[in-house]
């Protein structure tokens, strides 16, 4: 049978490109889990995806109710769950003030980490029950949260500190909108959320890989300087960033190529290893990359897991 892959945020950028790449193989049915139904439908059509290769289902990761609703809808669809790709993200590099999810969490960490945390916890059982030979939970990471790289050292750097802001619920009423309890910084909040994504993948691996055989992996697909992720950046940045990445850092990768990379992590038989973080070299070959000390800190991963469980109502 065809595999079923759920991809969050498949209405643009990397998620859309991966959905298209998987659909084109004829071996996958893609569930596009998106907050804007119409946008997703238009995106799938203009990408040329065959009608029977995808289903769009509503999911707003900035609302825990919506996440639960999505899970119910998915279960009711009767489809098996073979692969879940946590791809959606918001990035607010120029925001002066924090904005918040429906549940009152700072938006970047609330969407990118907490929404996906609840989603993947609630869907783990479904994945476990599937009879697909290679089940995978993929969480899209980023080099920017990884301070053992050049890009990860551009300030403001990711730093989760002692997690006091997360423990306080990520809002200024109780403590702070930032995980480390510091002043709000939109670019840092995004990087922090990506560290949480990479730590969550490793914690899943430690807790569930042996018993379930599910592959838990993360990846950095390269700098896709043309996606909507940078939509909130100042115009000059948006103008100069793609050529800068193309000619200076040479880290630039097209949406199509990045989509193929993510599709490889979903379905390639050589990328089944669990607990790893994939990257690609200049020749576009995948390799198992190293994470920074903070992004591979097992004790921090456990604490984030436990605090996140409380915030999303699982504990
Ligand atoms: P895009 O902005 O193009 O895609 C992000 C997607 O997330 C969009 O489809 C967006 O939906 C969706 N989304 C945002 N908020 C929510 C929400 N509350 N509920 C549901 N969906 C939501 O950016 P990219 O394709 O670049 O980003 C995809 C992933 O790749 C992210 O995890 C990002 O961190 C990662 N990444 C990107 C890099 C890059 O250079 N671009 C580099 C490294 C990692 P909508 O279409 O409705 O806005």
mmCIF file of C-alpha atoms and ligand atoms in Angstrom:
data_model
loop_
_atom_site.group_PDB
_atom_site.id
_atom_site.type_symbol
_atom_site.label_atom_id
_atom_site.label_comp_id
_atom_site.label_asym_id
_atom_site.label_seq_id
_atom_site.Cartn_x
_atom_site.Cartn_y
_atom_site.Cartn_z
ATOM 1 C CA UNK A 1 0.000 0.000 0.000
ATOM 2 C CA UNK A 2 0.933 3.689 -0.252
ATOM 3 C CA UNK A 3 2.491 5.293 2.808
ATOM 4 C CA UNK A 4 0.644 8.095 4.550
ATOM 5 C CA UNK A 5 2.696 11.095 5.613
ATOM 6 C CA UNK A 6 1.333 14.021 7.588
ATOM 7 C CA UNK A 7 3.286 17.227 6.932
ATOM 8 C CA UNK A 8 2.548 20.336 8.995
ATOM 9 C CA UNK A 9 2.845 23.700 7.262
ATOM 10 C CA UNK A 10 2.701 22.152 3.800
ATOM 11 C CA UNK A 11 1.111 25.270 2.302
ATOM 12 C CA UNK A 12 4.441 26.846 1.365
ATOM 13 C CA UNK A 13 8.229 26.577 1.304
ATOM 14 C CA UNK A 14 9.905 23.394 2.465
ATOM 15 C CA UNK A 15 6.687 21.632 3.512
ATOM 16 C CA UNK A 16 5.068 22.154 0.127
ATOM 17 C CA UNK A 17 8.199 21.143 -1.771
ATOM 18 C CA UNK A 18 8.489 17.935 0.291
ATOM 19 C CA UNK A 19 4.774 17.179 -0.151
ATOM 20 C CA UNK A 20 5.186 17.543 -3.904
ATOM 21 C CA UNK A 21 8.338 15.417 -4.007
ATOM 22 C CA UNK A 22 6.657 12.614 -2.026
ATOM 23 C CA UNK A 23 3.411 12.773 -3.987
ATOM 24 C CA UNK A 24 5.312 12.531 -7.277
ATOM 25 C CA UNK A 25 6.861 9.200 -6.309
ATOM 26 C CA UNK A 26 3.361 7.678 -6.383
ATOM 27 C CA UNK A 27 4.228 5.854 -3.174
ATOM 28 C CA UNK A 28 2.824 8.392 -0.729
ATOM 29 C CA UNK A 29 -0.439 9.986 0.194
ATOM 30 C CA UNK A 30 0.307 13.315 1.837
ATOM 31 C CA UNK A 31 -1.873 14.848 4.505
ATOM 32 C CA UNK A 32 -1.205 18.575 4.313
ATOM 33 C CA UNK A 33 -1.866 19.827 7.857
ATOM 34 C CA UNK A 34 -2.358 23.551 7.368
ATOM 35 C CA UNK A 35 -3.933 26.529 9.093
ATOM 36 C CA UNK A 36 -5.180 28.126 5.856
ATOM 37 C CA UNK A 37 -7.215 25.625 3.861
ATOM 38 C CA UNK A 38 -7.627 27.761 0.765
ATOM 39 C CA UNK A 39 -3.976 28.730 0.602
ATOM 40 C CA UNK A 40 -2.997 25.067 0.911
ATOM 41 C CA UNK A 41 -5.406 24.039 -1.860
ATOM 42 C CA UNK A 42 -4.065 26.729 -4.187
ATOM 43 C CA UNK A 43 -0.478 25.812 -3.317
ATOM 44 C CA UNK A 44 -1.031 22.115 -4.030
ATOM 45 C CA UNK A 45 -2.715 22.918 -7.336
ATOM 46 C CA UNK A 46 -0.094 25.356 -8.537
ATOM 47 C CA UNK A 47 2.646 22.907 -7.525
ATOM 48 C CA UNK A 48 0.958 20.468 -9.908
ATOM 49 C CA UNK A 49 0.187 17.817 -7.279
ATOM 50 C CA UNK A 50 -2.260 15.170 -8.491
ATOM 51 C CA UNK A 51 -5.617 15.466 -6.750
ATOM 52 C CA UNK A 52 -5.615 11.940 -5.379
ATOM 53 C CA UNK A 53 -2.107 12.326 -3.949
ATOM 54 C CA UNK A 54 -3.041 14.601 -1.056
ATOM 55 C CA UNK A 55 -5.679 15.564 1.500
ATOM 56 C CA UNK A 56 -5.753 18.913 3.246
ATOM 57 C CA UNK A 57 -6.719 18.913 6.908
ATOM 58 C CA UNK A 58 -7.000 21.957 9.104
ATOM 59 C CA UNK A 59 -4.372 22.431 11.808
ATOM 60 C CA UNK A 60 -3.464 25.620 13.645
ATOM 61 C CA UNK A 61 -0.456 24.834 15.805
ATOM 62 C CA UNK A 62 -0.939 28.072 17.716
ATOM 63 C CA UNK A 63 -3.986 26.565 19.413
ATOM 64 C CA UNK A 64 -3.909 23.389 21.497
ATOM 65 C CA UNK A 65 -7.640 22.918 20.858
ATOM 66 C CA UNK A 66 -6.960 22.937 17.147
ATOM 67 C CA UNK A 67 -4.181 20.367 17.575
ATOM 68 C CA UNK A 68 -6.553 18.059 19.462
ATOM 69 C CA UNK A 69 -9.252 18.614 16.849
ATOM 70 C CA UNK A 70 -6.821 17.749 14.067
ATOM 71 C CA UNK A 71 -5.862 14.525 15.828
ATOM 72 C CA UNK A 72 -9.553 13.572 16.185
ATOM 73 C CA UNK A 73 -10.204 14.352 12.533
ATOM 74 C CA UNK A 74 -7.212 12.359 11.448
ATOM 75 C CA UNK A 75 -8.252 9.359 13.518
ATOM 76 C CA UNK A 76 -11.748 9.574 12.039
ATOM 77 C CA UNK A 77 -10.334 9.563 8.525
ATOM 78 C CA UNK A 78 -9.403 5.917 9.133
ATOM 79 C CA UNK A 79 -6.012 6.346 7.469
ATOM 80 C CA UNK A 80 -2.959 4.775 9.056
ATOM 81 C CA UNK A 81 -0.184 7.115 10.167
ATOM 82 C CA UNK A 82 3.188 6.076 8.819
ATOM 83 C CA UNK A 83 5.251 9.267 8.943
ATOM 84 C CA UNK A 84 4.711 12.558 10.743
ATOM 85 C CA UNK A 85 6.752 15.577 9.659
ATOM 86 C CA UNK A 86 6.761 18.528 12.059
ATOM 87 C CA UNK A 87 7.728 21.251 9.616
ATOM 88 C CA UNK A 88 5.584 24.373 10.211
ATOM 89 C CA UNK A 89 7.215 27.355 11.888
ATOM 90 C CA UNK A 90 6.868 31.041 12.531
ATOM 91 C CA UNK A 91 9.798 33.432 12.654
ATOM 92 C CA UNK A 92 9.400 37.013 13.874
ATOM 93 C CA UNK A 93 12.863 38.549 13.657
ATOM 94 C CA UNK A 94 11.715 42.175 13.764
ATOM 95 C CA UNK A 95 8.905 41.943 16.330
ATOM 96 C CA UNK A 96 9.381 44.428 19.142
ATOM 97 C CA UNK A 97 6.764 42.809 21.324
ATOM 98 C CA UNK A 98 5.882 39.166 21.757
ATOM 99 C CA UNK A 99 2.628 37.818 20.390
ATOM 100 C CA UNK A 100 0.867 34.824 21.847
ATOM 101 C CA UNK A 101 -0.899 31.609 20.950
ATOM 102 C CA UNK A 102 -4.535 30.947 21.854
ATOM 103 C CA UNK A 103 -3.272 29.379 25.068
ATOM 104 C CA UNK A 104 -1.083 32.332 25.978
ATOM 105 C CA UNK A 105 2.368 31.037 25.052
ATOM 106 C CA UNK A 106 4.868 33.209 23.193
ATOM 107 C CA UNK A 107 4.040 32.552 19.518
ATOM 108 C CA UNK A 108 7.320 31.143 18.134
ATOM 109 C CA UNK A 109 7.974 28.588 20.861
ATOM 110 C CA UNK A 110 4.231 28.025 21.303
ATOM 111 C CA UNK A 111 3.777 27.153 17.616
ATOM 112 C CA UNK A 112 7.089 25.616 16.611
ATOM 113 C CA UNK A 113 7.676 23.608 19.767
ATOM 114 C CA UNK A 114 4.598 23.253 22.009
ATOM 115 C CA UNK A 115 2.048 22.764 19.202
ATOM 116 C CA UNK A 116 4.239 20.105 17.597
ATOM 117 C CA UNK A 117 5.021 18.528 20.959
ATOM 118 C CA UNK A 118 1.324 17.943 21.664
ATOM 119 C CA UNK A 119 0.659 16.830 18.096
ATOM 120 C CA UNK A 120 3.420 14.240 18.053
ATOM 121 C CA UNK A 121 2.611 12.937 21.520
ATOM 122 C CA UNK A 122 -1.051 12.467 20.576
ATOM 123 C CA UNK A 123 -0.192 10.770 17.277
ATOM 124 C CA UNK A 124 2.566 8.475 18.527
ATOM 125 C CA UNK A 125 0.124 5.700 19.287
ATOM 126 C CA UNK A 126 -1.372 5.825 15.795
ATOM 127 C CA UNK A 127 2.091 5.584 14.311
ATOM 128 C CA UNK A 128 2.866 2.694 16.611
ATOM 129 C CA UNK A 129 -0.212 0.838 15.375
ATOM 130 C CA UNK A 130 0.615 1.254 11.696
ATOM 131 C CA UNK A 131 2.040 -1.808 9.944
ATOM 132 C CA UNK A 132 4.228 0.271 7.638
ATOM 133 C CA UNK A 133 7.769 -1.154 7.490
ATOM 134 C CA UNK A 134 9.597 2.111 8.226
ATOM 135 C CA UNK A 135 7.705 4.516 10.478
ATOM 136 C CA UNK A 136 9.263 7.894 11.138
ATOM 137 C CA UNK A 137 8.749 11.037 13.162
ATOM 138 C CA UNK A 138 10.710 13.886 11.618
ATOM 139 C CA UNK A 139 11.153 17.300 13.230
ATOM 140 C CA UNK A 140 12.708 20.048 11.122
ATOM 141 C CA UNK A 141 15.616 21.569 13.034
ATOM 142 C CA UNK A 142 17.902 24.396 12.074
ATOM 143 C CA UNK A 143 21.528 25.342 12.006
ATOM 144 C CA UNK A 144 20.612 28.634 13.679
ATOM 145 C CA UNK A 145 19.824 26.879 16.935
ATOM 146 C CA UNK A 146 23.088 25.050 16.747
ATOM 147 C CA UNK A 147 25.853 27.124 18.315
ATOM 148 C CA UNK A 148 28.673 24.850 17.149
ATOM 149 C CA UNK A 149 28.301 26.353 13.680
ATOM 150 C CA UNK A 150 29.099 29.736 12.164
ATOM 151 C CA UNK A 151 25.441 30.514 11.452
ATOM 152 C CA UNK A 152 24.496 29.454 14.961
ATOM 153 C CA UNK A 153 26.881 32.044 16.366
ATOM 154 C CA UNK A 154 25.247 35.053 14.756
ATOM 155 C CA UNK A 155 23.682 36.963 17.654
ATOM 156 C CA UNK A 156 21.248 36.661 19.300
ATOM 157 C CA UNK A 157 22.313 33.093 20.003
ATOM 158 C CA UNK A 158 19.963 30.361 21.132
ATOM 159 C CA UNK A 159 20.136 29.805 24.867
ATOM 160 C CA UNK A 160 17.514 28.087 26.971
ATOM 161 C CA UNK A 161 19.175 28.978 30.274
ATOM 162 C CA UNK A 162 17.566 27.307 33.271
ATOM 163 C CA UNK A 163 14.164 27.157 31.517
ATOM 164 C CA UNK A 164 12.528 29.485 34.035
ATOM 165 C CA UNK A 165 10.409 31.255 31.399
ATOM 166 C CA UNK A 166 9.149 27.957 30.024
ATOM 167 C CA UNK A 167 8.345 26.781 33.539
ATOM 168 C CA UNK A 168 6.357 30.002 34.021
ATOM 169 C CA UNK A 169 4.247 29.383 30.905
ATOM 170 C CA UNK A 170 6.079 31.657 28.426
ATOM 171 C CA UNK A 171 4.192 34.851 29.127
ATOM 172 C CA UNK A 172 5.086 38.020 30.922
ATOM 173 C CA UNK A 173 2.260 37.715 33.427
ATOM 174 C CA UNK A 174 3.979 34.905 35.264
ATOM 175 C CA UNK A 175 7.585 35.286 34.225
ATOM 176 C CA UNK A 176 8.833 35.966 30.711
ATOM 177 C CA UNK A 177 7.932 35.292 27.094
ATOM 178 C CA UNK A 178 11.397 33.787 26.617
ATOM 179 C CA UNK A 179 12.427 30.287 27.672
ATOM 180 C CA UNK A 180 15.467 31.569 29.576
ATOM 181 C CA UNK A 181 13.432 34.246 31.342
ATOM 182 C CA UNK A 182 15.143 37.126 29.488
ATOM 183 C CA UNK A 183 13.786 40.099 27.531
ATOM 184 C CA UNK A 184 11.771 39.326 24.412
ATOM 185 C CA UNK A 185 13.771 38.883 21.205
ATOM 186 C CA UNK A 186 11.885 37.427 18.231
ATOM 187 C CA UNK A 187 14.951 36.050 16.439
ATOM 188 C CA UNK A 188 16.180 34.364 19.606
ATOM 189 C CA UNK A 189 12.730 32.939 20.374
ATOM 190 C CA UNK A 190 12.800 31.217 16.957
ATOM 191 C CA UNK A 191 16.262 29.785 17.536
ATOM 192 C CA UNK A 192 15.278 28.623 21.014
ATOM 193 C CA UNK A 193 12.221 26.912 19.520
ATOM 194 C CA UNK A 194 14.455 25.073 17.056
ATOM 195 C CA UNK A 195 16.718 23.875 19.897
ATOM 196 C CA UNK A 196 13.553 22.547 21.572
ATOM 197 C CA UNK A 197 12.642 20.769 18.317
ATOM 198 C CA UNK A 198 16.043 19.081 18.118
ATOM 199 C CA UNK A 199 16.020 18.136 21.821
ATOM 200 C CA UNK A 200 12.463 16.785 21.559
ATOM 201 C CA UNK A 201 13.462 14.501 18.699
ATOM 202 C CA UNK A 202 16.297 13.055 20.823
ATOM 203 C CA UNK A 203 14.056 12.628 23.867
ATOM 204 C CA UNK A 204 11.506 10.760 21.707
ATOM 205 C CA UNK A 205 14.337 8.532 20.540
ATOM 206 C CA UNK A 206 15.458 7.749 24.098
ATOM 207 C CA UNK A 207 11.951 7.080 25.354
ATOM 208 C CA UNK A 208 10.365 5.249 22.438
ATOM 209 C CA UNK A 209 12.756 4.024 19.769
ATOM 210 C CA UNK A 210 13.627 0.672 21.312
ATOM 211 C CA UNK A 211 10.037 -0.288 22.093
ATOM 212 C CA UNK A 212 8.393 1.000 18.935
ATOM 213 C CA UNK A 213 11.079 0.769 16.253
ATOM 214 C CA UNK A 214 9.976 4.210 15.064
ATOM 215 C CA UNK A 215 12.761 6.324 13.575
ATOM 216 C CA UNK A 216 13.054 9.735 15.231
ATOM 217 C CA UNK A 217 15.138 12.195 13.264
ATOM 218 C CA UNK A 218 15.804 15.853 12.709
ATOM 219 C CA UNK A 219 17.436 17.691 9.836
ATOM 220 C CA UNK A 220 18.867 20.916 8.602
ATOM 221 C CA UNK A 221 17.947 21.053 4.914
ATOM 222 C CA UNK A 222 20.241 24.008 4.122
ATOM 223 C CA UNK A 223 19.444 27.698 3.922
ATOM 224 C CA UNK A 224 16.296 28.064 1.836
ATOM 225 C CA UNK A 225 16.597 31.834 1.602
ATOM 226 C CA UNK A 226 13.545 32.264 -0.636
ATOM 227 C CA UNK A 227 10.779 30.858 1.593
ATOM 228 C CA UNK A 228 8.059 32.763 3.413
ATOM 229 C CA UNK A 229 9.931 32.256 6.658
ATOM 230 C CA UNK A 230 11.613 35.576 6.103
ATOM 231 C CA UNK A 231 8.371 37.396 5.240
ATOM 232 C CA UNK A 232 8.517 39.489 8.388
ATOM 233 C CA UNK A 233 12.079 40.595 7.852
ATOM 234 C CA UNK A 234 12.932 44.136 6.684
ATOM 235 C CA UNK A 235 12.802 44.573 2.867
ATOM 236 C CA UNK A 236 16.554 45.159 2.491
ATOM 237 C CA UNK A 237 17.261 41.882 4.272
ATOM 238 C CA UNK A 238 14.833 40.042 2.034
ATOM 239 C CA UNK A 239 16.533 41.521 -1.022
ATOM 240 C CA UNK A 240 20.105 40.731 0.001
ATOM 241 C CA UNK A 241 19.720 37.468 1.901
ATOM 242 C CA UNK A 242 19.271 35.063 -1.079
ATOM 243 C CA UNK A 243 22.325 36.331 -3.026
ATOM 244 C CA UNK A 244 24.331 36.493 0.206
ATOM 245 C CA UNK A 245 23.564 32.837 0.867
ATOM 246 C CA UNK A 246 24.164 31.893 -2.743
ATOM 247 C CA UNK A 247 27.496 33.605 -3.361
ATOM 248 C CA UNK A 248 29.054 34.336 0.024
ATOM 249 C CA UNK A 249 28.159 31.551 2.462
ATOM 250 C CA UNK A 250 27.271 29.124 -0.364
ATOM 251 C CA UNK A 251 24.719 27.562 1.967
ATOM 252 C CA UNK A 252 21.847 28.423 -0.362
ATOM 253 C CA UNK A 253 19.546 25.639 -1.395
ATOM 254 C CA UNK A 254 16.438 25.919 -3.586
ATOM 255 C CA UNK A 255 13.021 25.040 -2.204
ATOM 256 C CA UNK A 256 12.877 22.137 -4.625
ATOM 257 C CA UNK A 257 16.229 20.707 -3.518
ATOM 258 C CA UNK A 258 15.385 21.198 0.176
ATOM 259 C CA UNK A 259 12.036 19.468 -0.426
ATOM 260 C CA UNK A 260 13.870 16.502 -1.943
ATOM 261 C CA UNK A 261 16.121 16.348 1.101
ATOM 262 C CA UNK A 262 13.179 16.271 3.472
ATOM 263 C CA UNK A 263 11.486 13.659 1.279
ATOM 264 C CA UNK A 264 14.655 11.531 1.577
ATOM 265 C CA UNK A 265 14.452 11.676 5.365
ATOM 266 C CA UNK A 266 10.805 10.576 5.089
ATOM 267 C CA UNK A 267 11.270 7.659 2.738
ATOM 268 C CA UNK A 268 14.836 6.825 1.768
ATOM 269 C CA UNK A 269 15.808 3.327 2.867
ATOM 270 C CA UNK A 270 19.333 4.510 3.726
ATOM 271 C CA UNK A 271 18.113 7.127 6.225
ATOM 272 C CA UNK A 272 16.411 4.914 8.801
ATOM 273 C CA UNK A 273 18.773 5.579 11.693
ATOM 274 C CA UNK A 274 17.001 6.982 14.758
ATOM 275 C CA UNK A 275 18.155 9.760 17.077
ATOM 276 C CA UNK A 276 20.168 11.566 14.423
ATOM 277 C CA UNK A 277 20.349 15.011 12.852
ATOM 278 C CA UNK A 278 20.830 14.955 9.076
ATOM 279 C CA UNK A 279 22.617 17.553 6.997
ATOM 280 C CA UNK A 280 23.857 17.657 3.389
ATOM 281 C CA UNK A 281 27.284 18.486 2.020
ATOM 282 C CA UNK A 282 28.074 20.647 -1.013
ATOM 283 C CA UNK A 283 27.632 17.679 -3.302
ATOM 284 C CA UNK A 284 24.130 17.266 -1.843
ATOM 285 C CA UNK A 285 24.965 14.007 -0.088
ATOM 286 C CA UNK A 286 23.408 13.408 3.321
ATOM 287 C CA UNK A 287 25.529 12.911 6.417
ATOM 288 C CA UNK A 288 24.903 12.542 10.132
ATOM 289 C CA UNK A 289 25.754 15.888 11.678
ATOM 290 C CA UNK A 290 26.799 16.872 15.209
ATOM 291 C CA UNK A 291 24.673 19.102 17.408
ATOM 292 C CA UNK A 292 25.901 21.817 19.746
ATOM 293 C CA UNK A 293 26.295 20.938 23.458
ATOM 294 C CA UNK A 294 22.983 22.625 24.334
ATOM 295 C CA UNK A 295 21.091 21.032 21.429
ATOM 296 C CA UNK A 296 22.276 17.584 22.594
ATOM 297 C CA UNK A 297 21.985 18.061 26.365
ATOM 298 C CA UNK A 298 20.026 15.007 27.561
ATOM 299 C CA UNK A 299 19.205 16.494 30.946
ATOM 300 C CA UNK A 300 17.780 19.627 29.325
ATOM 301 C CA UNK A 301 15.824 17.501 26.867
ATOM 302 C CA UNK A 302 14.193 15.645 29.743
ATOM 303 C CA UNK A 303 13.325 18.861 31.584
ATOM 304 C CA UNK A 304 11.846 20.464 28.468
ATOM 305 C CA UNK A 305 9.809 17.318 27.876
ATOM 306 C CA UNK A 306 8.397 17.402 31.402
ATOM 307 C CA UNK A 307 7.679 21.146 31.449
ATOM 308 C CA UNK A 308 6.098 20.940 27.989
ATOM 309 C CA UNK A 309 3.857 18.085 29.135
ATOM 310 C CA UNK A 310 2.499 20.325 31.852
ATOM 311 C CA UNK A 311 1.961 23.296 29.543
ATOM 312 C CA UNK A 312 0.045 21.326 26.907
ATOM 313 C CA UNK A 313 -2.034 19.473 29.482
ATOM 314 C CA UNK A 314 -0.509 15.996 29.201
ATOM 315 C CA UNK A 315 0.718 15.821 32.784
HETATM 316 P P1 LIG B 1 7.528 29.002 5.310
HETATM 317 O O1 LIG B 1 7.177 30.228 6.055
HETATM 318 O O2 LIG B 1 7.462 29.000 3.832
HETATM 319 O O3 LIG B 1 6.653 27.788 5.831
HETATM 320 C C1 LIG B 1 6.194 27.708 7.135
HETATM 321 C C2 LIG B 1 4.872 26.993 7.142
HETATM 322 O O4 LIG B 1 4.416 26.929 8.494
HETATM 323 C C3 LIG B 1 3.791 27.709 6.345
HETATM 324 O O5 LIG B 1 3.088 26.739 5.587
HETATM 325 C C4 LIG B 1 2.907 28.302 7.423
HETATM 326 O O6 LIG B 1 1.548 28.398 7.082
HETATM 327 C C5 LIG B 1 3.064 27.246 8.509
HETATM 328 N N1 LIG B 1 2.605 27.744 9.809
HETATM 329 C C6 LIG B 1 2.999 28.838 10.474
HETATM 330 N N2 LIG B 1 2.289 28.979 11.607
HETATM 331 C C7 LIG B 1 1.423 27.933 11.650
HETATM 332 C C8 LIG B 1 0.415 27.541 12.550
HETATM 333 N N3 LIG B 1 0.127 28.247 13.639
HETATM 334 N N4 LIG B 1 -0.290 26.415 12.292
HETATM 335 C C9 LIG B 1 -0.036 25.694 11.178
HETATM 336 N N5 LIG B 1 0.899 26.025 10.285
HETATM 337 C C10 LIG B 1 1.618 27.145 10.512
HETATM 338 O O7 LIG B 1 9.001 28.652 5.805
HETATM 339 P P2 LIG B 1 9.998 27.426 5.482
HETATM 340 O O8 LIG B 1 9.442 26.535 4.466
HETATM 341 O O9 LIG B 1 11.332 28.012 5.289
HETATM 342 O O10 LIG B 1 10.027 26.696 6.894
HETATM 343 C C11 LIG B 1 9.713 25.332 7.047
HETATM 344 C C12 LIG B 1 10.608 24.726 8.123
HETATM 345 O O11 LIG B 1 11.967 24.782 7.713
HETATM 346 C C13 LIG B 1 10.545 25.435 9.466
HETATM 347 O O12 LIG B 1 10.520 24.463 10.499
HETATM 348 C C14 LIG B 1 11.849 26.210 9.521
HETATM 349 O O13 LIG B 1 12.265 26.419 10.842
HETATM 350 C C15 LIG B 1 12.747 25.258 8.788
HETATM 351 N N6 LIG B 1 13.969 25.814 8.260
HETATM 352 C C16 LIG B 1 13.944 26.784 7.297
HETATM 353 C C17 LIG B 1 15.139 27.281 6.800
HETATM 354 C C18 LIG B 1 15.167 28.331 5.758
HETATM 355 O O14 LIG B 1 16.256 28.763 5.414
HETATM 356 N N7 LIG B 1 14.045 28.783 5.230
HETATM 357 C C19 LIG B 1 16.423 26.777 7.287
HETATM 358 C C20 LIG B 1 16.308 25.776 8.292
HETATM 359 C C21 LIG B 1 15.128 25.306 8.740
HETATM 360 P P3 LIG B 1 0.972 29.594 6.133
HETATM 361 O O15 LIG B 1 1.287 29.159 4.745
HETATM 362 O O16 LIG B 1 -0.489 29.556 6.449
HETATM 363 O O17 LIG B 1 1.661 30.845 6.551
#
